[in-house]
Amino acid sequence: MRSLIKKTGMKTRDIVMASLLFSFIFSGFTAFGFTSPAVYNESSNRVEFLFCFTLLLLVCIPVSYYLMSFFSRPFGKKLSLRDPGSTPCFIKEWGLLFIFTVLLWIVFWILFFPGYFSPDSMDSVFQAVGAKELRNHHPLAFTALVTPFVWLGNAIGNIEIGLGLFSLLTMVFFAAVCSYITVWIKSHTNSRKLFLFCIVFLVLNPLLIEYSHAALKDVWFAGFVVLFALNVANYLISPDKKTSILIKIGITGLFVCLFRGNGLFLIVPTLLVVSLCVKPKQSRVFATLIGCMVCYFLVTGPVYSVFNAKSAGFEEMVGIPLQQISRTLVDCGNVSKENEQFLEDLFDISEVKEVYDPYLVDPVKWSSGFDSDFLSENKFQFFITWWQIFLDNPRSYLEAWRDATLGYWFVGVKDSICTGAGYEWLPSFDQYSEHIEFPQDRHQNGSTIFEAVISIEEYNLTIEHLRSIPILSTFFNLAVPSWLFVFLAMFLFVQGRWKSFLIVLPFILLFFTMLIATPTYYAWRYILSSYLFVPIALSLFIYRLPDEVNETTKTSCSTPKIN
């Protein structure tokens, strides 16, 4: 193994240090996860924690070292130099696979018609018909997208049809993204194995098929994040750094920011690092970032104000700190009189103690006594109070963070993949009946075609059985993509492959935003983009960008041959 490493130019010491670092982080997080009541009902002690940590460490170190050493071998592979989206062969293959994916997925759309609409989606629907005030709590870009379909449904006397057509549009968009990823991999690697893996993973995957008819903002957000990352990859691969690619980066980056609040924290750092590290023409990348931000603030500022739309509350950005403060109160921790008075002005402490859920921040921020305006007016004081309480109650803070983020980093957590399907959102129509046109017989007897054959309970049970199969459980575990990207980032770091690192940077940043601001401990839809990017992440272990290999290749516009 040492001789193989020497051929790559990498030092054994670098791989050992990276393996140790990853092993310590993974083992520490996993052992800490075992202390959560959601995993281990009995209270654990330090001896059990240390035993679990040591056992995991002894297993993880050699495995990590072997994997990093193995993938450091000189495979002699490299990504294509050309921008694949500009070649007719790429567009033709993309179109054929897109048609195949749509024809396959449309069967499930029919079975689950009109698709799945979450409570968040329904809030956008109600805003579209004027039943609720316009508010960017759920992105107004998503509301604007669904509005024409809601109006169409109301105009023909059945909003169900309008919602069904919107879920169809979502499916078409999602199919376009998944087929694009697959053909992108094929055109850059010429690997038959990776191409077939992408077909199975992205087109035939039951998890993604379920999301294909889910009318959620997160499906659109995931697609735009992936397209943004691939456009960054195309820019890094392109030898002449085409302006057209920068335009695509700017457009997809803008949509990432508009479709979810944490989009800014993915786009801004990524483009800043790209503008600083990529030579030549760094100023063009920086100009793209500036243009993207100008458009974003124009839309969320003057444009939204024209429609009297309110911005999202500050509480959406401080979910974890709210959970930590609430956990301290539930634990009867040490809180000074001054800080207690501030908290009393923010919410009803006795109510928070009753409604506090360690795995969901919504009961706290939606409690009847919570004062969102007070929080927005006293942001700085809130962080001072949060910090002062932390100094006296570090254990409560740490346990609150553990439970609030558990599903994103602990591989033993299982929960729903996509929150059901069918007509469970229909009862919410009752309170807005004057705004909604919906046949009463369907309202009372609503069910999907799928539910006429098998109940949702039986369907979910079947999915759970599939997730219990050892190999499949890896692909259906929320924490696995997160750790894959962390491991890949360390691998690329020790190899000095900075440009490849820039491609996965948005997904590393997404993982970190989940660790500091997630509203719930487990939600597939929040990291759906990372899951979509798994095939490309796996390919980066072997395939390098043109500047990362010693030899160069000549490009061709002909269709790449598949090995």
PDB file of C-alpha atoms in Angstrom, residues 153-371:
ATOM      1  CA  GLY A 153     -57.850  25.097 -10.644  1.00  0.00           C
ATOM      2  CA  ASN A 154     -60.163  27.644  -9.074  1.00  0.00           C
ATOM      3  CA  ALA A 155     -61.197  28.956 -12.482  1.00  0.00           C
ATOM      4  CA  ILE A 156     -62.369  25.533 -13.648  1.00  0.00           C
ATOM      5  CA  GLY A 157     -64.018  24.781 -10.310  1.00  0.00           C
ATOM      6  CA  ASN A 158     -61.584  22.153  -9.044  1.00  0.00           C
ATOM      7  CA  ILE A 159     -58.353  23.171  -7.400  1.00  0.00           C
ATOM      8  CA  GLU A 160     -57.321  19.518  -7.356  1.00  0.00           C
ATOM      9  CA  ILE A 161     -56.590  19.674 -11.086  1.00  0.00           C
ATOM     10  CA  GLY A 162     -54.487  22.795 -10.694  1.00  0.00           C
ATOM     11  CA  LEU A 163     -52.475  21.245  -7.865  1.00  0.00           C
ATOM     12  CA  GLY A 164     -52.056  18.045  -9.855  1.00  0.00           C
ATOM     13  CA  LEU A 165     -50.670  19.975 -12.825  1.00  0.00           C
ATOM     14  CA  PHE A 166     -48.216  21.742 -10.540  1.00  0.00           C
ATOM     15  CA  SER A 167     -46.993  18.439  -9.108  1.00  0.00           C
ATOM     16  CA  LEU A 168     -46.600  17.298 -12.737  1.00  0.00           C
ATOM     17  CA  LEU A 169     -44.425  20.347 -13.442  1.00  0.00           C
ATOM     18  CA  THR A 170     -42.378  19.493 -10.360  1.00  0.00           C
ATOM     19  CA  MET A 171     -41.948  15.942 -11.639  1.00  0.00           C
ATOM     20  CA  VAL A 172     -40.825  17.179 -15.063  1.00  0.00           C
ATOM     21  CA  PHE A 173     -38.263  19.522 -13.481  1.00  0.00           C
ATOM     22  CA  PHE A 174     -36.984  16.809 -11.152  1.00  0.00           C
ATOM     23  CA  ALA A 175     -36.717  14.323 -14.037  1.00  0.00           C
ATOM     24  CA  ALA A 176     -34.745  16.874 -16.062  1.00  0.00           C
ATOM     25  CA  VAL A 177     -32.275  17.344 -13.210  1.00  0.00           C
ATOM     26  CA  CYS A 178     -31.805  13.610 -12.522  1.00  0.00           C
ATOM     27  CA  SER A 179     -31.352  12.800 -16.218  1.00  0.00           C
ATOM     28  CA  TYR A 180     -28.914  15.715 -16.594  1.00  0.00           C
ATOM     29  CA  ILE A 181     -26.764  14.387 -13.741  1.00  0.00           C
ATOM     30  CA  THR A 182     -26.733  10.930 -15.314  1.00  0.00           C
ATOM     31  CA  VAL A 183     -25.700  12.120 -18.772  1.00  0.00           C
ATOM     32  CA  TRP A 184     -23.171  14.539 -17.247  1.00  0.00           C
ATOM     33  CA  ILE A 185     -21.492  11.606 -15.515  1.00  0.00           C
ATOM     34  CA  LYS A 186     -21.547   9.559 -18.727  1.00  0.00           C
ATOM     35  CA  SER A 187     -20.067  12.291 -20.896  1.00  0.00           C
ATOM     36  CA  HIS A 188     -17.259  13.089 -18.450  1.00  0.00           C
ATOM     37  CA  THR A 189     -16.159   9.640 -17.331  1.00  0.00           C
ATOM     38  CA  ASN A 190     -16.986   7.282 -20.223  1.00  0.00           C
ATOM     39  CA  SER A 191     -17.728   4.721 -17.518  1.00  0.00           C
ATOM     40  CA  ARG A 192     -20.460   2.166 -18.189  1.00  0.00           C
ATOM     41  CA  LYS A 193     -20.548   1.182 -14.521  1.00  0.00           C
ATOM     42  CA  LEU A 194     -21.090   4.734 -13.297  1.00  0.00           C
ATOM     43  CA  PHE A 195     -23.689   5.358 -15.977  1.00  0.00           C
ATOM     44  CA  LEU A 196     -25.688   2.270 -14.981  1.00  0.00           C
ATOM     45  CA  PHE A 197     -25.286   3.162 -11.318  1.00  0.00           C
ATOM     46  CA  CYS A 198     -26.765   6.606 -12.029  1.00  0.00           C
ATOM     47  CA  ILE A 199     -29.721   5.032 -13.847  1.00  0.00           C
ATOM     48  CA  VAL A 200     -30.476   2.846 -10.827  1.00  0.00           C
ATOM     49  CA  PHE A 201     -29.697   5.483  -8.203  1.00  0.00           C
ATOM     50  CA  LEU A 202     -31.381   8.501  -9.800  1.00  0.00           C
ATOM     51  CA  VAL A 203     -34.103   7.117 -12.074  1.00  0.00           C
ATOM     52  CA  LEU A 204     -35.203   3.837 -10.465  1.00  0.00           C
ATOM     53  CA  ASN A 205     -34.659   4.874  -6.849  1.00  0.00           C
ATOM     54  CA  PRO A 206     -37.968   4.601  -4.893  1.00  0.00           C
ATOM     55  CA  LEU A 207     -36.939   7.505  -2.656  1.00  0.00           C
ATOM     56  CA  LEU A 208     -36.538   9.872  -5.604  1.00  0.00           C
ATOM     57  CA  ILE A 209     -39.643   8.512  -7.324  1.00  0.00           C
ATOM     58  CA  GLU A 210     -41.588   9.403  -4.190  1.00  0.00           C
ATOM     59  CA  TYR A 211     -40.186  12.915  -4.238  1.00  0.00           C
ATOM     60  CA  SER A 212     -40.923  13.270  -7.950  1.00  0.00           C
ATOM     61  CA  HIS A 213     -44.627  13.879  -7.244  1.00  0.00           C
ATOM     62  CA  ALA A 214     -44.029  15.865  -4.060  1.00  0.00           C
ATOM     63  CA  ALA A 215     -44.853  19.526  -4.670  1.00  0.00           C
ATOM     64  CA  LEU A 216     -42.307  20.872  -2.184  1.00  0.00           C
ATOM     65  CA  LYS A 217     -40.059  23.904  -2.373  1.00  0.00           C
ATOM     66  CA  ASP A 218     -37.217  21.625  -1.317  1.00  0.00           C
ATOM     67  CA  VAL A 219     -37.456  19.590  -4.538  1.00  0.00           C
ATOM     68  CA  TRP A 220     -36.910  22.753  -6.575  1.00  0.00           C
ATOM     69  CA  PHE A 221     -34.198  23.957  -4.207  1.00  0.00           C
ATOM     70  CA  ALA A 222     -32.369  20.611  -4.477  1.00  0.00           C
ATOM     71  CA  GLY A 223     -32.483  20.740  -8.270  1.00  0.00           C
ATOM     72  CA  PHE A 224     -31.114  24.266  -8.431  1.00  0.00           C
ATOM     73  CA  VAL A 225     -28.292  23.484  -5.964  1.00  0.00           C
ATOM     74  CA  VAL A 226     -27.208  20.526  -8.093  1.00  0.00           C
ATOM     75  CA  LEU A 227     -27.390  22.564 -11.302  1.00  0.00           C
ATOM     76  CA  PHE A 228     -25.377  25.347  -9.645  1.00  0.00           C
ATOM     77  CA  ALA A 229     -22.666  22.895  -8.548  1.00  0.00           C
ATOM     78  CA  LEU A 230     -22.510  21.305 -12.003  1.00  0.00           C
ATOM     79  CA  ASN A 231     -22.224  24.726 -13.650  1.00  0.00           C
ATOM     80  CA  VAL A 232     -19.322  25.494 -11.302  1.00  0.00           C
ATOM     81  CA  ALA A 233     -17.773  22.181 -12.363  1.00  0.00           C
ATOM     82  CA  ASN A 234     -18.290  23.056 -16.042  1.00  0.00           C
ATOM     83  CA  TYR A 235     -16.579  26.407 -15.468  1.00  0.00           C
ATOM     84  CA  LEU A 236     -13.597  24.749 -13.782  1.00  0.00           C
ATOM     85  CA  ILE A 237     -13.354  22.185 -16.597  1.00  0.00           C
ATOM     86  CA  SER A 238     -13.776  24.662 -19.454  1.00  0.00           C
ATOM     87  CA  PRO A 239     -10.357  25.780 -20.729  1.00  0.00           C
ATOM     88  CA  ASP A 240     -11.597  29.165 -21.982  1.00  0.00           C
ATOM     89  CA  LYS A 241     -13.930  29.929 -19.039  1.00  0.00           C
ATOM     90  CA  LYS A 242     -16.938  30.766 -21.177  1.00  0.00           C
ATOM     91  CA  THR A 243     -19.194  33.675 -20.233  1.00  0.00           C
ATOM     92  CA  SER A 244     -22.252  31.519 -20.950  1.00  0.00           C
ATOM     93  CA  ILE A 245     -21.280  29.219 -18.083  1.00  0.00           C
ATOM     94  CA  LEU A 246     -20.982  32.196 -15.718  1.00  0.00           C
ATOM     95  CA  ILE A 247     -24.482  33.291 -16.725  1.00  0.00           C
ATOM     96  CA  LYS A 248     -25.787  29.826 -15.854  1.00  0.00           C
ATOM     97  CA  ILE A 249     -23.957  29.978 -12.518  1.00  0.00           C
ATOM     98  CA  GLY A 250     -25.550  33.339 -11.757  1.00  0.00           C
ATOM     99  CA  ILE A 251     -29.071  32.231 -12.696  1.00  0.00           C
ATOM    100  CA  THR A 252     -28.981  28.929 -10.794  1.00  0.00           C
ATOM    101  CA  GLY A 253     -27.316  30.646  -7.838  1.00  0.00           C
ATOM    102  CA  LEU A 254     -30.113  33.230  -7.752  1.00  0.00           C
ATOM    103  CA  PHE A 255     -32.777  30.512  -7.686  1.00  0.00           C
ATOM    104  CA  VAL A 256     -30.932  28.676  -4.910  1.00  0.00           C
ATOM    105  CA  CYS A 257     -31.093  31.846  -2.804  1.00  0.00           C
ATOM    106  CA  LEU A 258     -34.753  32.499  -3.622  1.00  0.00           C
ATOM    107  CA  PHE A 259     -36.035  28.997  -2.923  1.00  0.00           C
ATOM    108  CA  ARG A 260     -34.691  28.615   0.598  1.00  0.00           C
ATOM    109  CA  GLY A 261     -33.334  30.879   3.289  1.00  0.00           C
ATOM    110  CA  ASN A 262     -29.994  29.119   3.694  1.00  0.00           C
ATOM    111  CA  GLY A 263     -29.270  29.372  -0.031  1.00  0.00           C
ATOM    112  CA  LEU A 264     -27.224  32.540   0.547  1.00  0.00           C
ATOM    113  CA  PHE A 265     -24.871  30.628   2.826  1.00  0.00           C
ATOM    114  CA  LEU A 266     -24.184  28.154   0.023  1.00  0.00           C
ATOM    115  CA  ILE A 267     -23.796  30.511  -2.923  1.00  0.00           C
ATOM    116  CA  VAL A 268     -21.851  33.443  -1.469  1.00  0.00           C
ATOM    117  CA  PRO A 269     -18.978  31.466   0.151  1.00  0.00           C
ATOM    118  CA  THR A 270     -18.672  29.132  -2.846  1.00  0.00           C
ATOM    119  CA  LEU A 271     -18.410  31.899  -5.434  1.00  0.00           C
ATOM    120  CA  LEU A 272     -16.089  33.913  -3.192  1.00  0.00           C
ATOM    121  CA  VAL A 273     -13.692  30.989  -2.891  1.00  0.00           C
ATOM    122  CA  VAL A 274     -13.929  30.257  -6.623  1.00  0.00           C
ATOM    123  CA  SER A 275     -13.169  33.907  -7.442  1.00  0.00           C
ATOM    124  CA  LEU A 276     -10.127  33.856  -5.158  1.00  0.00           C
ATOM    125  CA  CYS A 277      -8.702  30.499  -6.198  1.00  0.00           C
ATOM    126  CA  VAL A 278      -9.418  30.126  -9.917  1.00  0.00           C
ATOM    127  CA  LYS A 279      -7.035  31.831 -12.319  1.00  0.00           C
ATOM    128  CA  PRO A 280      -7.291  33.609 -14.642  1.00  0.00           C
ATOM    129  CA  LYS A 281     -10.388  35.790 -14.886  1.00  0.00           C
ATOM    130  CA  GLN A 282     -11.204  35.788 -11.148  1.00  0.00           C
ATOM    131  CA  SER A 283     -12.895  39.162 -11.528  1.00  0.00           C
ATOM    132  CA  ARG A 284     -15.541  37.647 -13.814  1.00  0.00           C
ATOM    133  CA  VAL A 285     -16.549  35.147 -11.142  1.00  0.00           C
ATOM    134  CA  PHE A 286     -16.695  37.916  -8.555  1.00  0.00           C
ATOM    135  CA  ALA A 287     -18.804  40.018 -10.921  1.00  0.00           C
ATOM    136  CA  THR A 288     -21.164  37.038 -11.295  1.00  0.00           C
ATOM    137  CA  LEU A 289     -21.514  36.892  -7.511  1.00  0.00           C
ATOM    138  CA  ILE A 290     -22.213  40.621  -7.311  1.00  0.00           C
ATOM    139  CA  GLY A 291     -24.782  40.394 -10.095  1.00  0.00           C
ATOM    140  CA  CYS A 292     -26.475  37.441  -8.415  1.00  0.00           C
ATOM    141  CA  MET A 293     -26.675  39.283  -5.080  1.00  0.00           C
ATOM    142  CA  VAL A 294     -27.967  42.484  -6.680  1.00  0.00           C
ATOM    143  CA  CYS A 295     -30.766  40.540  -8.368  1.00  0.00           C
ATOM    144  CA  TYR A 296     -31.543  38.680  -5.141  1.00  0.00           C
ATOM    145  CA  PHE A 297     -31.869  41.828  -3.040  1.00  0.00           C
ATOM    146  CA  LEU A 298     -33.869  43.571  -5.763  1.00  0.00           C
ATOM    147  CA  VAL A 299     -36.354  40.689  -5.803  1.00  0.00           C
ATOM    148  CA  THR A 300     -36.599  40.256  -2.025  1.00  0.00           C
ATOM    149  CA  GLY A 301     -36.652  44.016  -1.481  1.00  0.00           C
ATOM    150  CA  PRO A 302     -38.451  46.303  -3.970  1.00  0.00           C
ATOM    151  CA  VAL A 303     -40.271  43.526  -5.847  1.00  0.00           C
ATOM    152  CA  TYR A 304     -41.632  41.835  -2.733  1.00  0.00           C
ATOM    153  CA  SER A 305     -42.598  45.198  -1.215  1.00  0.00           C
ATOM    154  CA  VAL A 306     -44.748  45.954  -4.267  1.00  0.00           C
ATOM    155  CA  PHE A 307     -46.923  42.993  -3.235  1.00  0.00           C
ATOM    156  CA  ASN A 308     -46.786  44.005   0.466  1.00  0.00           C
ATOM    157  CA  ALA A 309     -44.999  40.748   1.253  1.00  0.00           C
ATOM    158  CA  LYS A 310     -43.510  40.411   4.722  1.00  0.00           C
ATOM    159  CA  SER A 311     -40.073  38.967   5.320  1.00  0.00           C
ATOM    160  CA  ALA A 312     -39.502  35.743   7.230  1.00  0.00           C
ATOM    161  CA  GLY A 313     -39.153  36.080  10.986  1.00  0.00           C
ATOM    162  CA  PHE A 314     -35.699  36.128  12.568  1.00  0.00           C
ATOM    163  CA  GLU A 315     -36.670  33.048  14.582  1.00  0.00           C
ATOM    164  CA  GLU A 316     -36.209  30.967  11.426  1.00  0.00           C
ATOM    165  CA  MET A 317     -32.460  31.623  11.613  1.00  0.00           C
ATOM    166  CA  VAL A 318     -31.993  30.855  15.319  1.00  0.00           C
ATOM    167  CA  GLY A 319     -33.840  27.562  15.713  1.00  0.00           C
ATOM    168  CA  ILE A 320     -30.956  25.785  17.460  1.00  0.00           C
ATOM    169  CA  PRO A 321     -30.269  28.634  19.955  1.00  0.00           C
ATOM    170  CA  LEU A 322     -33.987  28.715  20.793  1.00  0.00           C
ATOM    171  CA  GLN A 323     -33.911  24.969  21.414  1.00  0.00           C
ATOM    172  CA  GLN A 324     -30.853  25.306  23.633  1.00  0.00           C
ATOM    173  CA  ILE A 325     -32.394  28.049  25.751  1.00  0.00           C
ATOM    174  CA  SER A 326     -35.651  26.108  26.004  1.00  0.00           C
ATOM    175  CA  ARG A 327     -33.806  22.936  27.026  1.00  0.00           C
ATOM    176  CA  THR A 328     -32.042  24.859  29.779  1.00  0.00           C
ATOM    177  CA  LEU A 329     -35.395  26.069  31.120  1.00  0.00           C
ATOM    178  CA  VAL A 330     -36.846  22.540  30.998  1.00  0.00           C
ATOM    179  CA  ASP A 331     -33.775  21.255  32.872  1.00  0.00           C
ATOM    180  CA  CYS A 332     -34.288  24.026  35.460  1.00  0.00           C
ATOM    181  CA  GLY A 333     -30.820  25.293  34.681  1.00  0.00           C
ATOM    182  CA  ASN A 334     -29.057  28.317  36.086  1.00  0.00           C
ATOM    183  CA  VAL A 335     -30.531  31.479  34.533  1.00  0.00           C
ATOM    184  CA  SER A 336     -29.921  34.930  35.983  1.00  0.00           C
ATOM    185  CA  LYS A 337     -32.812  37.222  36.851  1.00  0.00           C
ATOM    186  CA  GLU A 338     -31.816  39.626  34.084  1.00  0.00           C
ATOM    187  CA  ASN A 339     -31.760  36.911  31.444  1.00  0.00           C
ATOM    188  CA  GLU A 340     -34.978  35.414  32.754  1.00  0.00           C
ATOM    189  CA  GLN A 341     -36.690  38.780  32.365  1.00  0.00           C
ATOM    190  CA  PHE A 342     -35.500  39.002  28.758  1.00  0.00           C
ATOM    191  CA  LEU A 343     -36.870  35.529  28.071  1.00  0.00           C
ATOM    192  CA  GLU A 344     -40.194  36.437  29.678  1.00  0.00           C
ATOM    193  CA  ASP A 345     -40.479  39.298  27.211  1.00  0.00           C
ATOM    194  CA  LEU A 346     -39.678  36.879  24.366  1.00  0.00           C
ATOM    195  CA  PHE A 347     -42.065  34.045  25.259  1.00  0.00           C
ATOM    196  CA  ASP A 348     -44.106  32.511  28.075  1.00  0.00           C
ATOM    197  CA  ILE A 349     -41.546  30.445  29.990  1.00  0.00           C
ATOM    198  CA  SER A 350     -44.133  28.163  31.583  1.00  0.00           C
ATOM    199  CA  GLU A 351     -45.692  27.477  28.170  1.00  0.00           C
ATOM    200  CA  VAL A 352     -42.308  26.751  26.598  1.00  0.00           C
ATOM    201  CA  LYS A 353     -41.587  24.204  29.321  1.00  0.00           C
ATOM    202  CA  GLU A 354     -44.815  22.410  28.450  1.00  0.00           C
ATOM    203  CA  VAL A 355     -44.575  22.437  24.648  1.00  0.00           C
ATOM    204  CA  TYR A 356     -40.808  21.941  24.257  1.00  0.00           C
ATOM    205  CA  ASP A 357     -39.962  19.125  21.862  1.00  0.00           C
ATOM    206  CA  PRO A 358     -36.247  18.211  21.779  1.00  0.00           C
ATOM    207  CA  TYR A 359     -36.505  17.156  18.132  1.00  0.00           C
ATOM    208  CA  LEU A 360     -38.568  20.026  16.695  1.00  0.00           C
ATOM    209  CA  VAL A 361     -38.284  23.779  17.214  1.00  0.00           C
ATOM    210  CA  ASP A 362     -41.771  24.622  15.894  1.00  0.00           C
ATOM    211  CA  PRO A 363     -43.620  24.196  19.242  1.00  0.00           C
ATOM    212  CA  VAL A 364     -41.404  26.900  20.754  1.00  0.00           C
ATOM    213  CA  LYS A 365     -41.371  29.458  17.937  1.00  0.00           C
ATOM    214  CA  TRP A 366     -45.103  28.912  17.273  1.00  0.00           C
ATOM    215  CA  SER A 367     -46.184  29.010  20.895  1.00  0.00           C
ATOM    216  CA  SER A 368     -48.943  31.500  21.642  1.00  0.00           C
ATOM    217  CA  GLY A 369     -46.699  33.645  23.844  1.00  0.00           C
ATOM    218  CA  PHE A 370     -43.790  33.900  21.417  1.00  0.00           C
ATOM    219  CA  ASP A 371     -43.103  37.505  20.371  1.00  0.00           C
TER     220      ASP A 371
END
